[in-house]
Short mmCIF file of C-alpha atoms and ligand atoms in Angstrom, two decimals:
data_model
loop_
_atom_site.label_atom_id
_atom_site.label_comp_id
_atom_site.label_asym_id
_atom_site.label_seq_id
_atom_site.Cartn_x
_atom_site.Cartn_y
_atom_site.Cartn_z
CA UNK A 28 22.55 32.37 -20.95
CA UNK A 29 21.19 29.01 -22.13
CA UNK A 30 17.67 28.05 -21.04
CA UNK A 31 15.28 25.10 -21.13
CA UNK A 32 11.77 25.39 -22.60
CA UNK A 33 9.23 23.35 -20.60
CA UNK A 34 8.30 20.60 -21.14
CA UNK A 35 11.83 19.42 -21.99
CA UNK A 36 10.49 15.99 -23.05
CA UNK A 37 7.14 16.20 -24.82
CA UNK A 38 4.37 13.64 -25.09
CA UNK A 39 3.64 10.74 -22.78
CA UNK A 40 6.85 10.72 -20.63
CA UNK A 41 5.70 10.90 -16.97
CA UNK A 42 7.24 10.27 -13.54
CA UNK A 43 10.81 11.30 -14.58
CA UNK A 44 13.79 9.93 -12.63
CA UNK A 45 17.10 11.68 -13.41
CA UNK A 46 20.82 10.97 -12.86
CA UNK A 47 24.11 12.57 -13.91
CA UNK A 48 27.15 10.45 -14.78
CA UNK A 49 30.07 12.89 -15.22
CA UNK A 50 28.83 15.18 -18.03
CA UNK A 51 25.90 13.00 -19.19
CA UNK A 52 22.36 13.29 -17.89
CA UNK A 53 19.78 10.49 -18.21
CA UNK A 54 16.03 10.55 -17.50
CA UNK A 55 13.91 7.40 -17.12
CA UNK A 56 10.13 7.71 -17.58
CA UNK A 57 7.11 5.42 -17.07
CA UNK A 58 5.95 3.27 -20.00
CA UNK A 59 2.91 1.25 -18.68
CA UNK A 60 1.61 -1.32 -21.18
CA UNK A 61 3.97 -0.25 -23.98
CA UNK A 62 6.94 -2.45 -24.90
CA UNK A 63 9.94 -2.16 -24.46
CA UNK A 64 9.59 -0.73 -20.97
CA UNK A 65 11.10 2.44 -19.46
CA UNK A 66 12.21 5.16 -21.92
CA UNK A 67 15.71 6.61 -21.36
CA UNK A 68 16.41 10.12 -22.69
CA UNK A 69 19.95 11.57 -22.72
CA UNK A 70 21.22 15.16 -22.58
CA UNK A 71 24.47 17.02 -21.94
CA UNK A 72 22.87 20.47 -21.59
CA UNK A 73 19.55 19.75 -19.69
CA UNK A 74 17.65 21.51 -22.50
CA UNK A 75 17.79 19.06 -25.44
CA UNK A 76 16.85 15.45 -24.74
CA UNK A 77 17.33 12.51 -27.10
CA UNK A 78 15.50 9.18 -26.75
CA UNK A 79 18.46 6.75 -26.71
CA UNK A 80 17.21 3.40 -25.42
CA UNK A 81 14.63 1.48 -23.42
CA UNK A 82 15.67 -0.70 -20.48
CA UNK A 83 13.22 -3.63 -20.36
CA UNK A 84 13.52 -5.07 -23.87
CA UNK A 85 12.82 -8.77 -23.29
CA UNK A 86 9.79 -10.62 -21.90
CA UNK A 87 11.93 -12.24 -19.19
CA UNK A 88 12.34 -8.72 -17.77
CA UNK A 89 8.80 -7.51 -18.40
CA UNK A 90 5.75 -9.75 -18.81
CA UNK A 91 2.94 -7.45 -19.92
CA UNK A 92 0.63 -9.92 -21.69
CA UNK A 93 -2.90 -9.39 -20.41
CA UNK A 94 -1.93 -6.43 -18.22
CA UNK A 95 -4.72 -3.87 -17.81
CA UNK A 96 -4.81 -0.57 -19.72
CA UNK A 97 -2.42 1.81 -17.87
CA UNK A 98 -1.05 -1.18 -16.00
CA UNK A 99 2.54 -2.32 -16.48
CA UNK A 100 5.49 -0.07 -15.69
CA UNK A 101 4.60 2.78 -13.33
CA UNK A 102 7.13 5.30 -11.94
CA UNK A 103 10.69 3.96 -12.44
CA UNK A 104 13.65 4.99 -10.28
CA UNK A 105 17.03 5.32 -12.04
CA UNK A 106 20.17 5.63 -9.88
CA UNK A 107 23.94 5.27 -10.42
CA UNK A 108 26.44 4.14 -7.80
CA UNK A 109 30.06 2.98 -8.01
CA UNK A 110 29.94 2.33 -11.77
CA UNK A 111 26.61 0.50 -11.82
CA UNK A 112 23.25 1.71 -13.14
CA UNK A 113 20.25 0.62 -11.02
CA UNK A 114 16.66 0.74 -12.23
CA UNK A 115 13.73 -0.05 -9.93
CA UNK A 116 10.34 -0.44 -11.61
CA UNK A 117 6.89 -1.77 -10.77
CA UNK A 118 4.81 -3.97 -13.08
CA UNK A 119 1.29 -3.11 -11.89
CA UNK A 120 -0.91 -5.99 -12.90
CA UNK A 121 -4.41 -4.78 -12.01
CA UNK A 122 -5.85 -1.96 -10.03
CA UNK A 123 -9.61 -1.83 -10.11
CA UNK A 124 -11.08 -0.79 -6.74
CA UNK A 125 -8.74 -0.90 -3.73
CA UNK A 126 -6.80 -4.01 -4.78
CA UNK A 127 -3.50 -3.62 -6.60
CA UNK A 128 -0.83 -6.17 -7.41
CA UNK A 129 2.29 -4.08 -7.95
CA UNK A 130 5.47 -6.16 -7.78
CA UNK A 131 8.63 -4.01 -7.75
CA UNK A 132 11.82 -5.25 -9.40
CA UNK A 133 15.46 -4.14 -9.72
CA UNK A 134 17.59 -4.49 -12.88
CA UNK A 135 21.22 -3.37 -13.13
CA UNK A 136 23.72 -2.66 -15.90
CA UNK A 137 27.29 -1.41 -16.36
CA UNK A 138 26.19 0.65 -19.37
CA UNK A 139 22.99 2.68 -19.84
CA UNK A 140 22.52 0.91 -23.17
CA UNK A 141 22.59 -2.41 -21.33
CA UNK A 142 22.62 -5.34 -21.34
CA UNK A 143 20.39 -4.94 -18.29
CA UNK A 144 20.13 -7.88 -15.88
CA UNK A 145 17.13 -10.09 -15.37
CA UNK A 146 14.85 -8.62 -12.71
CA UNK A 147 15.41 -9.10 -9.00
CA UNK A 148 12.08 -9.17 -7.14
CA UNK A 149 11.99 -6.69 -4.25
CA UNK A 150 8.44 -6.30 -2.86
CA UNK A 151 4.81 -6.01 -3.97
CA UNK A 152 3.62 -3.93 -1.01
CA UNK A 153 3.04 -0.85 -3.15
CA UNK A 154 4.07 0.98 -6.33
CA UNK A 155 6.66 3.76 -6.99
CA UNK A 156 9.62 1.70 -5.76
CA UNK A 157 12.80 3.74 -5.25
CA UNK A 158 16.42 2.96 -4.30
CA UNK A 159 18.69 5.17 -2.18
CA UNK A 160 22.46 4.55 -1.91
CA UNK A 161 23.65 5.57 1.56
CA UNK A 162 27.39 4.91 1.55
CA UNK A 163 27.77 1.12 1.55
CA UNK A 164 24.09 0.54 2.43
CA UNK A 165 21.08 0.67 0.15
CA UNK A 166 17.46 1.43 1.03
CA UNK A 167 14.26 0.52 -0.85
CA UNK A 168 11.29 2.87 -0.51
CA UNK A 169 7.78 2.69 -1.94
CA UNK A 170 4.27 3.82 -1.23
CA UNK A 171 2.20 1.30 0.80
CA UNK A 172 -1.11 0.03 -0.61
CA UNK A 173 -3.42 -0.26 2.38
CA UNK A 174 -6.66 -1.76 1.11
CA UNK A 175 -8.18 -1.15 4.54
CA UNK A 176 -8.15 2.59 3.88
CA UNK A 177 -10.71 4.08 1.46
CA UNK A 178 -8.01 5.75 -0.65
CA UNK A 179 -5.51 2.87 -0.29
CA UNK A 180 -2.54 5.25 0.18
CA UNK A 181 -0.81 3.92 3.32
CA UNK A 182 2.19 6.30 3.37
CA UNK A 183 5.86 5.73 2.47
CA UNK A 184 7.82 2.74 3.80
CA UNK A 185 11.57 2.00 3.91
CA UNK A 186 13.50 -1.27 4.11
CA UNK A 187 17.18 -2.10 3.61
CA UNK A 188 18.26 -3.78 0.35
CA UNK A 189 21.24 -6.15 0.52
CA UNK A 190 23.19 -6.15 -2.75
CA UNK A 191 24.97 -9.40 -1.81
CA UNK A 192 21.91 -11.55 -1.12
CA UNK A 193 19.89 -9.47 -3.64
CA UNK A 194 16.87 -9.11 -1.40
CA UNK A 195 15.28 -6.85 1.18
CA UNK A 196 16.56 -7.46 4.73
CA UNK A 197 15.58 -6.21 8.17
CA UNK A 198 12.08 -4.95 8.80
CA UNK A 199 9.87 -2.71 6.68
CA UNK A 200 9.32 0.55 8.53
CA UNK A 201 6.78 3.35 8.09
CA UNK A 202 8.78 6.41 7.07
CA UNK A 203 6.37 9.23 6.21
CA UNK A 204 2.60 9.64 6.31
CA UNK A 205 2.44 12.68 3.99
CA UNK A 206 0.47 15.89 4.38
CA UNK A 207 -3.26 16.60 4.38
CA UNK A 208 -3.06 16.69 0.57
CA UNK A 209 -2.82 12.90 0.73
CA UNK A 210 -2.27 10.32 -2.04
CA UNK A 211 1.40 10.18 -0.94
CA UNK A 212 3.54 8.35 -3.54
CA UNK A 213 6.66 8.74 -5.71
CA UNK A 214 9.28 8.72 -2.89
CA UNK A 215 12.93 9.62 -3.55
CA UNK A 216 15.62 10.10 -0.85
CA UNK A 217 18.71 12.36 -0.97
CA UNK A 218 21.54 13.31 1.44
CA UNK A 219 22.76 16.92 1.60
CA UNK A 220 24.99 17.97 4.47
CA UNK A 221 23.55 16.79 7.79
CA UNK A 222 20.08 16.08 6.38
CA UNK A 223 18.25 13.33 4.55
CA UNK A 224 15.62 14.85 2.23
CA UNK A 225 12.48 12.93 1.21
CA UNK A 226 10.60 14.02 -1.90
CA UNK A 227 7.11 12.62 -2.50
CA UNK A 228 4.33 13.17 -5.02
CA UNK A 229 1.00 14.10 -3.43
CA UNK A 230 -2.51 15.11 -4.43
CA UNK A 231 -2.80 12.54 -7.21
CA UNK A 232 -1.37 12.88 -10.71
CA UNK A 233 -4.12 15.20 -11.94
CA UNK A 234 -4.76 18.90 -11.26
CA UNK A 235 -4.16 18.67 -7.51
CA UNK A 236 -0.65 17.26 -7.98
CA UNK A 237 2.30 18.53 -5.92
CA UNK A 238 5.87 17.77 -4.91
CA UNK A 239 6.15 17.53 -1.13
CA UNK A 240 9.47 17.72 0.70
CA UNK A 241 10.55 16.81 4.25
CA UNK A 242 13.90 16.34 6.00
CA UNK A 243 15.48 14.48 8.91
CA UNK A 244 18.96 14.03 10.40
CA UNK A 245 18.12 10.33 10.76
CA UNK A 246 17.24 8.29 7.68
CA UNK A 247 14.52 6.52 9.67
CA UNK A 248 12.99 9.88 10.60
CA UNK A 249 11.02 11.55 12.03
CA UNK A 250 10.75 13.81 8.97
CA UNK A 251 10.07 17.51 9.41
CA UNK A 252 7.90 19.14 6.72
CA UNK A 253 9.17 22.00 4.53
CA UNK A 254 7.95 25.45 5.71
CA UNK A 255 5.64 25.55 2.64
CA UNK A 256 4.97 21.76 2.87
CA UNK A 257 5.19 21.61 -0.94
CA UNK A 258 8.09 22.54 -3.22
CA UNK A 259 6.10 22.92 -6.44
CA UNK A 260 2.49 22.65 -7.56
CA UNK A 261 0.03 24.29 -9.96
CA UNK A 262 -2.99 23.25 -7.90
CA UNK A 263 -3.69 26.92 -7.01
CA UNK A 264 -2.94 28.36 -10.48
CA UNK A 265 -5.44 26.83 -12.94
CA UNK A 266 -4.63 29.22 -15.79
CA UNK A 267 -0.90 28.41 -15.85
CA UNK A 268 -0.04 26.73 -19.22
CA UNK A 269 1.71 23.79 -17.55
CA UNK A 270 -0.43 21.89 -15.05
CA UNK A 271 -0.48 18.70 -12.93
CA UNK A 272 3.16 19.41 -11.92
CA UNK A 273 4.38 16.80 -9.48
CA UNK A 274 6.34 13.56 -9.08
CA UNK A 275 9.81 15.15 -8.91
CA UNK A 276 13.43 14.04 -8.74
CA UNK A 277 16.55 16.13 -7.95
CA UNK A 278 19.84 16.24 -9.87
CA UNK A 279 23.07 18.16 -9.12
CA UNK A 280 25.11 19.52 -12.06
CA UNK A 281 28.88 19.28 -12.52
CA UNK A 282 29.19 22.73 -10.93
CA UNK A 283 26.98 21.96 -7.92
CA UNK A 284 23.74 23.57 -9.10
CA UNK A 285 20.52 21.76 -8.09
CA UNK A 286 17.62 21.14 -10.49
CA UNK A 287 14.39 19.18 -10.24
CA UNK A 288 12.59 17.31 -13.04
CA UNK A 289 8.91 16.55 -12.64
CA UNK A 290 5.83 15.75 -14.71
CA UNK A 291 3.52 18.36 -16.25
CA UNK A 292 0.58 18.38 -18.65
CA UNK A 293 -0.55 21.04 -21.14
CA UNK A 294 -4.40 21.14 -21.17
CA UNK A 295 -6.11 22.32 -24.37
CA UNK A 296 -8.47 24.40 -22.20
CA UNK A 297 -8.29 25.47 -18.56
CA UNK A 298 -8.15 22.27 -16.50
CA UNK A 299 -9.27 20.48 -19.70
CA UNK A 300 -7.97 17.50 -21.59
CA UNK A 301 -4.25 16.97 -22.16
CA UNK A 302 -3.90 15.17 -25.51
CA UNK A 303 -0.10 14.86 -25.16
CA UNK A 304 -0.35 13.08 -21.82
CA UNK A 305 1.97 13.79 -18.88
CA UNK A 306 5.31 15.22 -20.03
CA UNK A 307 8.66 16.01 -18.34
CA UNK A 308 9.68 19.52 -17.19
CA UNK A 309 12.63 21.02 -15.28
CA UNK A 310 13.13 23.84 -12.73
CA UNK A 311 15.98 25.37 -10.78
CA UNK A 312 16.40 24.76 -7.06
CA UNK A 313 18.10 27.07 -4.59
CA UNK A 314 18.69 26.42 -0.89
CA UNK A 315 17.95 28.61 2.14
CA UNK A 316 18.27 27.44 5.77
CA UNK A 317 18.92 23.96 4.37
CA UNK A 318 15.53 23.95 2.60
CA UNK A 319 15.07 23.77 -1.20
CA UNK A 320 12.91 26.31 -3.04
CA UNK A 321 12.04 27.26 -6.60
CA UNK A 322 13.43 30.73 -7.45
CA UNK A 323 11.30 33.42 -5.81
CA UNK A 324 10.03 30.82 -3.35
CA UNK A 325 7.08 30.27 -5.68
CA UNK A 326 5.43 26.87 -6.11
CA UNK A 327 4.69 27.49 -9.79
CA UNK A 328 7.24 26.16 -12.33
CA UNK A 329 8.27 28.43 -15.21
CA UNK A 330 7.94 27.82 -18.95
CA UNK A 331 11.55 28.95 -19.52
CA UNK A 332 14.30 28.01 -17.06
CA UNK A 333 17.86 29.44 -17.08
CA UNK A 334 20.56 26.77 -17.31
CA UNK A 335 24.29 26.73 -16.59
CA UNK A 336 26.77 26.60 -19.47
CA UNK A 337 27.03 22.86 -20.10
CA UNK A 338 27.99 20.78 -23.19
CA UNK A 339 25.64 22.28 -25.79
CA UNK A 340 23.61 19.77 -27.84
CA UNK A 341 22.00 20.27 -31.24
CA UNK A 342 18.18 20.48 -31.04
CA UNK A 343 16.62 17.04 -31.57
CA UNK A 344 14.95 16.27 -34.93
CA UNK A 345 11.21 15.88 -34.21
CA UNK A 346 10.05 14.36 -37.51
CA UNK A 347 10.47 10.67 -38.24
CA UNK A 348 10.60 9.12 -41.72
CA UNK A 349 10.64 5.35 -41.26
CA UNK A 350 11.05 3.82 -44.75
CA UNK A 351 11.69 0.29 -43.47
CA UNK A 352 14.94 0.03 -45.42
CA UNK A 353 17.19 -0.32 -42.36
CA UNK A 354 17.86 -3.47 -40.35
CA UNK A 355 16.12 -1.98 -37.28
CA UNK A 356 13.01 0.12 -36.79
CA UNK A 357 13.16 3.72 -35.58
CA UNK A 358 13.59 3.86 -31.79
CA UNK A 359 10.35 5.86 -31.63
CA UNK A 360 8.33 2.83 -32.73
CA UNK A 361 7.09 0.41 -30.11
CA UNK A 362 4.48 -2.30 -29.57
CA UNK A 363 1.76 -3.10 -27.07
CA UNK A 364 2.55 -5.62 -24.29
CA UNK A 365 4.74 -7.91 -26.47
CA UNK A 366 8.18 -7.43 -28.08
CA UNK A 367 8.40 -6.65 -31.82
CA UNK A 368 9.76 -9.93 -33.24
CA UNK A 369 10.42 -11.44 -36.66
CA UNK A 370 7.53 -13.80 -35.86
CA UNK A 371 4.94 -11.10 -36.65
CA UNK A 372 6.87 -8.03 -37.89
CA UNK A 373 9.61 -8.70 -40.45
CA UNK A 374 11.97 -6.32 -42.24
CA UNK A 375 13.61 -9.34 -43.96
CA UNK A 376 10.80 -11.10 -45.82
CA UNK A 377 10.38 -8.19 -48.30
CA UNK A 378 13.34 -5.79 -48.22
CA UNK A 379 12.26 -2.14 -48.06
CA UNK A 380 8.94 -3.10 -46.49
CA UNK A 381 7.69 -4.02 -43.04
CA UNK A 382 5.65 -7.21 -43.39
CA UNK A 383 3.21 -7.44 -40.50
CA UNK A 384 1.21 -10.61 -39.89
CA UNK A 385 -2.41 -10.04 -38.85
CA UNK A 386 -3.15 -11.10 -35.27
CA UNK A 387 -5.64 -10.11 -32.56
CA UNK A 388 -8.28 -7.36 -32.56
CA UNK A 389 -7.39 -3.72 -31.74
CA UNK A 390 -8.96 -4.05 -28.26
CA UNK A 391 -6.90 -7.10 -27.33
CA UNK A 392 -4.80 -7.02 -24.16
CA UNK A 393 -2.63 -9.87 -25.44
CA UNK A 394 -0.92 -10.26 -28.83
CA UNK A 395 -1.69 -7.40 -31.19
CA UNK A 396 0.23 -6.73 -34.40
CA UNK A 397 0.45 -3.02 -33.69
CA UNK A 398 3.49 -0.73 -34.01
CA UNK A 399 3.07 2.91 -32.99
CA UNK A 400 4.78 6.03 -31.66
CA UNK A 401 3.78 8.70 -29.14
CA UNK A 402 2.05 11.80 -30.41
CA UNK A 403 4.45 14.45 -29.09
CA UNK A 404 3.19 17.53 -30.94
CA UNK A 405 -0.15 19.35 -30.96
CA UNK A 406 -0.11 19.74 -34.75
CA UNK A 407 1.27 16.77 -36.67
CA UNK A 408 0.58 14.57 -39.69
CA UNK A 409 1.18 10.82 -39.57
CA UNK A 410 1.04 8.80 -42.77
CA UNK A 411 1.77 5.32 -44.11
CA UNK A 412 1.54 3.31 -47.32
CA UNK A 413 0.34 -0.28 -47.32
CA UNK A 414 -0.11 -3.15 -49.76
CA UNK A 415 -2.83 -5.47 -48.50
CA UNK A 416 -5.03 -8.11 -50.13
CA UNK A 417 -7.85 -8.75 -47.65
CA UNK A 418 -9.98 -11.78 -48.58
CA UNK A 419 -12.89 -11.02 -46.25
CA UNK A 420 -14.08 -8.70 -43.47
CA UNK A 421 -11.93 -10.46 -40.86
CA UNK A 422 -8.77 -9.13 -42.53
CA UNK A 423 -8.04 -5.51 -41.53
CA UNK A 424 -4.94 -3.29 -41.82
CA UNK A 425 -4.38 0.43 -41.49
CA UNK A 426 -3.61 3.57 -39.46
CA UNK A 427 -4.77 3.83 -35.83
CA UNK A 428 -4.97 6.73 -33.35
CA UNK A 429 -4.73 4.77 -30.10
CA UNK A 430 -5.05 5.60 -26.40
CA UNK A 431 -6.04 2.23 -24.92
CA UNK A 432 -8.06 -0.90 -25.61
CA UNK A 433 -11.36 0.95 -25.59
CA UNK A 434 -10.32 4.36 -26.90
CA UNK A 435 -9.09 4.53 -30.48
CA UNK A 436 -10.04 5.73 -33.96
CA UNK A 437 -9.01 3.38 -36.76
CA UNK A 438 -8.88 3.91 -40.55
CA UNK A 439 -8.42 0.51 -42.17
CA UNK A 440 -8.56 -1.44 -45.42
CA UNK A 441 -10.68 -4.59 -45.43
CA UNK A 442 -12.88 -6.56 -47.88
CA UNK A 443 -16.65 -6.36 -48.42
CA UNK A 444 -18.85 -9.39 -49.02
CA UNK A 445 -17.97 -9.27 -52.72
CA UNK A 446 -14.29 -9.57 -51.81
CA UNK A 447 -13.62 -6.01 -52.98
CA UNK A 448 -11.13 -3.88 -51.04
CA UNK A 449 -12.72 -1.01 -49.15
CA UNK A 450 -11.67 1.63 -46.61
CA UNK A 451 -13.64 1.87 -43.37
CA UNK A 452 -13.38 3.77 -40.07
CA UNK A 453 -14.17 2.47 -36.59
CA UNK A 454 -14.12 4.49 -33.35
CA UNK A 455 -14.06 2.87 -29.92
CA UNK A 456 -15.07 5.22 -27.10
CA UNK A 457 -15.71 4.00 -23.53
CA UNK A 458 -16.64 0.51 -24.77
CA UNK A 459 -19.03 1.98 -27.38
CA UNK A 460 -18.03 1.35 -31.00
CA UNK A 461 -19.10 3.60 -33.87
CA UNK A 462 -18.91 2.70 -37.57
CA UNK A 463 -19.21 5.11 -40.49
CA UNK A 464 -20.70 3.14 -43.42
CA UNK A 465 -21.35 6.39 -45.27
CA UNK A 466 -17.60 6.90 -45.70
CA UNK A 467 -16.90 3.46 -47.22
CA UNK A 468 -14.48 3.90 -50.13
CA UNK A 469 -13.93 1.27 -52.85
CA UNK A 470 -10.22 0.75 -53.54
CA UNK A 471 -8.28 -0.65 -56.47
CA UNK A 472 -7.33 -3.88 -54.70
CA UNK A 473 -4.27 -4.36 -56.94
CA UNK A 474 -2.61 -1.13 -55.82
CA UNK A 475 -1.14 0.17 -52.60
CA UNK A 476 -3.04 2.83 -50.66
CA UNK A 477 -1.63 5.72 -48.62
CA UNK A 478 -3.36 6.72 -45.37
CA UNK A 479 -2.81 9.90 -43.33
CA UNK A 480 -4.12 11.42 -40.12
CA UNK A 481 -3.79 15.08 -39.09
CA UNK A 482 -3.79 15.71 -35.33
CA UNK A 483 -4.59 19.37 -34.75
CA UNK A 484 -5.02 19.98 -31.03
CA UNK A 485 -8.40 18.33 -30.26
CA UNK A 486 -9.25 17.51 -33.89
CA UNK A 487 -8.44 14.39 -35.90
CA UNK A 488 -9.00 14.19 -39.68
CA UNK A 489 -8.18 11.16 -41.84
CA UNK A 490 -7.08 11.23 -45.53
CA UNK A 491 -6.31 8.60 -48.15
CA UNK A 492 -4.88 8.49 -51.64
CA UNK A 493 -4.34 5.82 -54.29
CA UNK A 494 -2.44 5.72 -57.62
CA UNK A 495 -0.81 9.10 -57.14
CA UNK A 496 -4.06 11.07 -56.83
CA UNK A 497 -4.27 13.94 -54.32
CA UNK A 498 -4.97 13.38 -50.62
CA UNK A 499 -8.74 13.10 -50.14
CA UNK A 500 -10.26 13.45 -46.70
CA UNK A 501 -12.32 10.53 -45.43
CA UNK A 502 -14.71 10.46 -42.50
CA UNK A 503 -15.82 13.23 -40.14
CA UNK A 504 -13.57 15.48 -38.06
CA UNK A 505 -13.18 13.48 -34.85
CA UNK A 506 -12.81 14.78 -31.27
CA UNK A 507 -9.23 13.64 -30.70
CA UNK A 508 -9.35 14.80 -27.07
CA UNK A 509 -10.99 11.50 -26.13
CA UNK A 510 -7.46 10.09 -26.48
CA UNK A 511 -6.41 11.61 -23.15
CA UNK A 512 -6.03 10.58 -19.49
CA UNK A 513 -8.58 13.23 -18.53
CA UNK A 514 -11.34 11.91 -20.79
CA UNK A 515 -10.69 8.22 -20.17
CA UNK A 516 -10.21 8.54 -16.39
CA UNK A 517 -13.83 8.62 -15.37
CA UNK A 518 -13.71 11.36 -12.70
CA UNK A 519 -16.35 9.69 -10.53
CA UNK A 520 -14.50 6.40 -10.59
CA UNK A 521 -11.14 7.08 -8.93
CA UNK A 522 -9.89 3.57 -9.54
CA UNK A 523 -10.38 3.63 -13.31
CA UNK A 524 -6.84 4.82 -13.87
CA UNK A 525 -5.58 6.26 -17.15
CA UNK A 526 -1.95 7.34 -17.24
CA UNK A 527 -0.64 7.07 -20.79
CA UNK A 528 -1.07 9.20 -23.91
CA UNK A 529 -2.10 9.31 -27.58
CA UNK A 530 -0.21 7.13 -30.07
CA UNK A 531 -0.35 6.93 -33.88
CA UNK A 532 0.45 3.60 -35.43
CA UNK A 533 -0.02 0.85 -37.98
CA UNK A 534 -1.68 -2.45 -37.24
CA UNK A 535 -2.98 -5.62 -38.91
CA UNK A 536 -5.71 -8.01 -37.77
CA UNK A 537 -6.46 -11.51 -39.06
CA UNK A 538 -9.44 -12.44 -36.90
CA UNK A 539 -9.44 -15.90 -38.49
CA UNK A 540 -6.01 -16.38 -36.91
CA UNK A 541 -4.05 -17.49 -40.00
CA UNK A 542 -1.58 -14.57 -40.07
CA UNK A 543 -2.81 -12.88 -43.26
CA UNK A 544 -0.22 -10.12 -43.75
CA UNK A 545 0.10 -6.53 -44.95
CA UNK A 546 3.27 -4.89 -46.30
CA UNK A 547 4.01 -1.30 -45.23
CA UNK A 548 6.28 0.81 -47.43
CA UNK A 549 6.70 3.75 -45.04
CA UNK A 550 5.49 5.30 -41.78
CA UNK A 551 6.06 9.06 -41.43
CA UNK A 552 5.58 11.41 -38.44
CA UNK A 553 5.74 15.04 -39.49
CA UNK A 554 5.11 17.93 -37.02
CA UNK A 555 3.57 20.92 -38.83
C1 LIG B 134 2.74 6.90 -10.55
C2 LIG B 134 2.47 7.78 -9.40
C3 LIG B 134 1.82 8.88 -10.14
O1 LIG B 134 3.12 5.61 -10.20
O2 LIG B 134 1.04 8.31 -11.12
O3 LIG B 134 2.49 10.95 -10.83
C4 LIG B 134 1.38 6.94 -11.19
N1 LIG B 134 2.06 10.12 -9.91
O4 LIG B 134 3.59 8.23 -8.70
C5 LIG B 134 1.41 6.50 -12.62
O5 LIG B 134 2.18 7.42 -13.38
#
């Protein structure tokens, strides 16, 4: 009997939305300020998932420049109807205090690999936009931001979408006010037999998270709550290894079996920090009296889930050896807020190398020369080799462990006041920067240098080597758990959101603005 091991998609891949097209399954997940937007994973057996593409790959679809940390693409909704793929996404611009600007857009494609259309604006009344195909009619749902209420969650609204005129028509109606758990968001609608079923995420995307379910014989309601109110949650089981479970989406297999995908996190300690962010998990669904339940009518999702016999896939290779000798970069590599273009990251100018032109500082919300990948494993080494000739201290290039614009730990080559090449480390933690002058290393400025970081649960240790010598550690052992939603999201300040995850990457800064470049020979990601 095949089975899935949860999480089925590791690392920062939250708010999963799933579809099946014949024997192929696709999951879309949130991507926030990272570019391109919306990751798509593919599977044929529900156990092994391969990152195959990203939907929003041009700035005309996704303008992220200047968007706040954890802004950008929240909770996408992927659907398929009559040969067309539909993706609804929000581009949340800012969200400090009760104000949020969260325009929702629709893009469509005939193929999951695209080309995806330019965005159709739907509404900015709230985030977590969702589309439901009801025969020849289509309905747009989202949560309502009500700035008049202290917690700004104004319930779930519904409005018809007209595919001809490509806009919302009719009136926006209140559909569902949620349960006493509150923070009602993440709506998805389904039809099964005589009932419409409404899934929502409640309790907030931290340790109180839950999937709530209600049903009605009329799409406009009123919706009757499930006998248990919630379908799944770990809010009452703090010692369970997978936590924060919520924000779900149903899928039906070829042989009529129902499953639900949802987000989970794996804290390093009980209700502690989750350094791999919010990941994607799966559970079985069975029906009784036209109500869905997890097996055993429990709310707690399992670590191993039995699956039907589907088209078996080979397990996905987790290591990545990017040697920059192909025409395109590994799909695992992405940039912050702007597309990776020849203008600042070239594989052509020096074949076999990635030439990256130095741009803005590592805390910039605009145009950084930074290319990175999610940290998807608790124990992993990430390394690179660079050739760099810094002329002064405003030229920097190196290896960065990045969460957001004010949480990162950066090992970089630069020049001292004598023009000699040195290695330095800088940590940014809640707007406080820390330097480590005691670790300054003098380099042979005519040779390349290799840099490495070892992520081991909550610990980060940097290494370097030059001219074939052995790896030598540099700097203290850092607390890597600061690169987590839990640490960054200041618990007292509900509106300081943090929804992403730890990345490891390479970056170059020329703070003089003249594009002084570094050449990278390789970038490796190697789970231990
Ligand atoms: C998402 C909301 C949520 O839009 O967190 O998991 C927000 N719940 O539904 C960001 O992921």
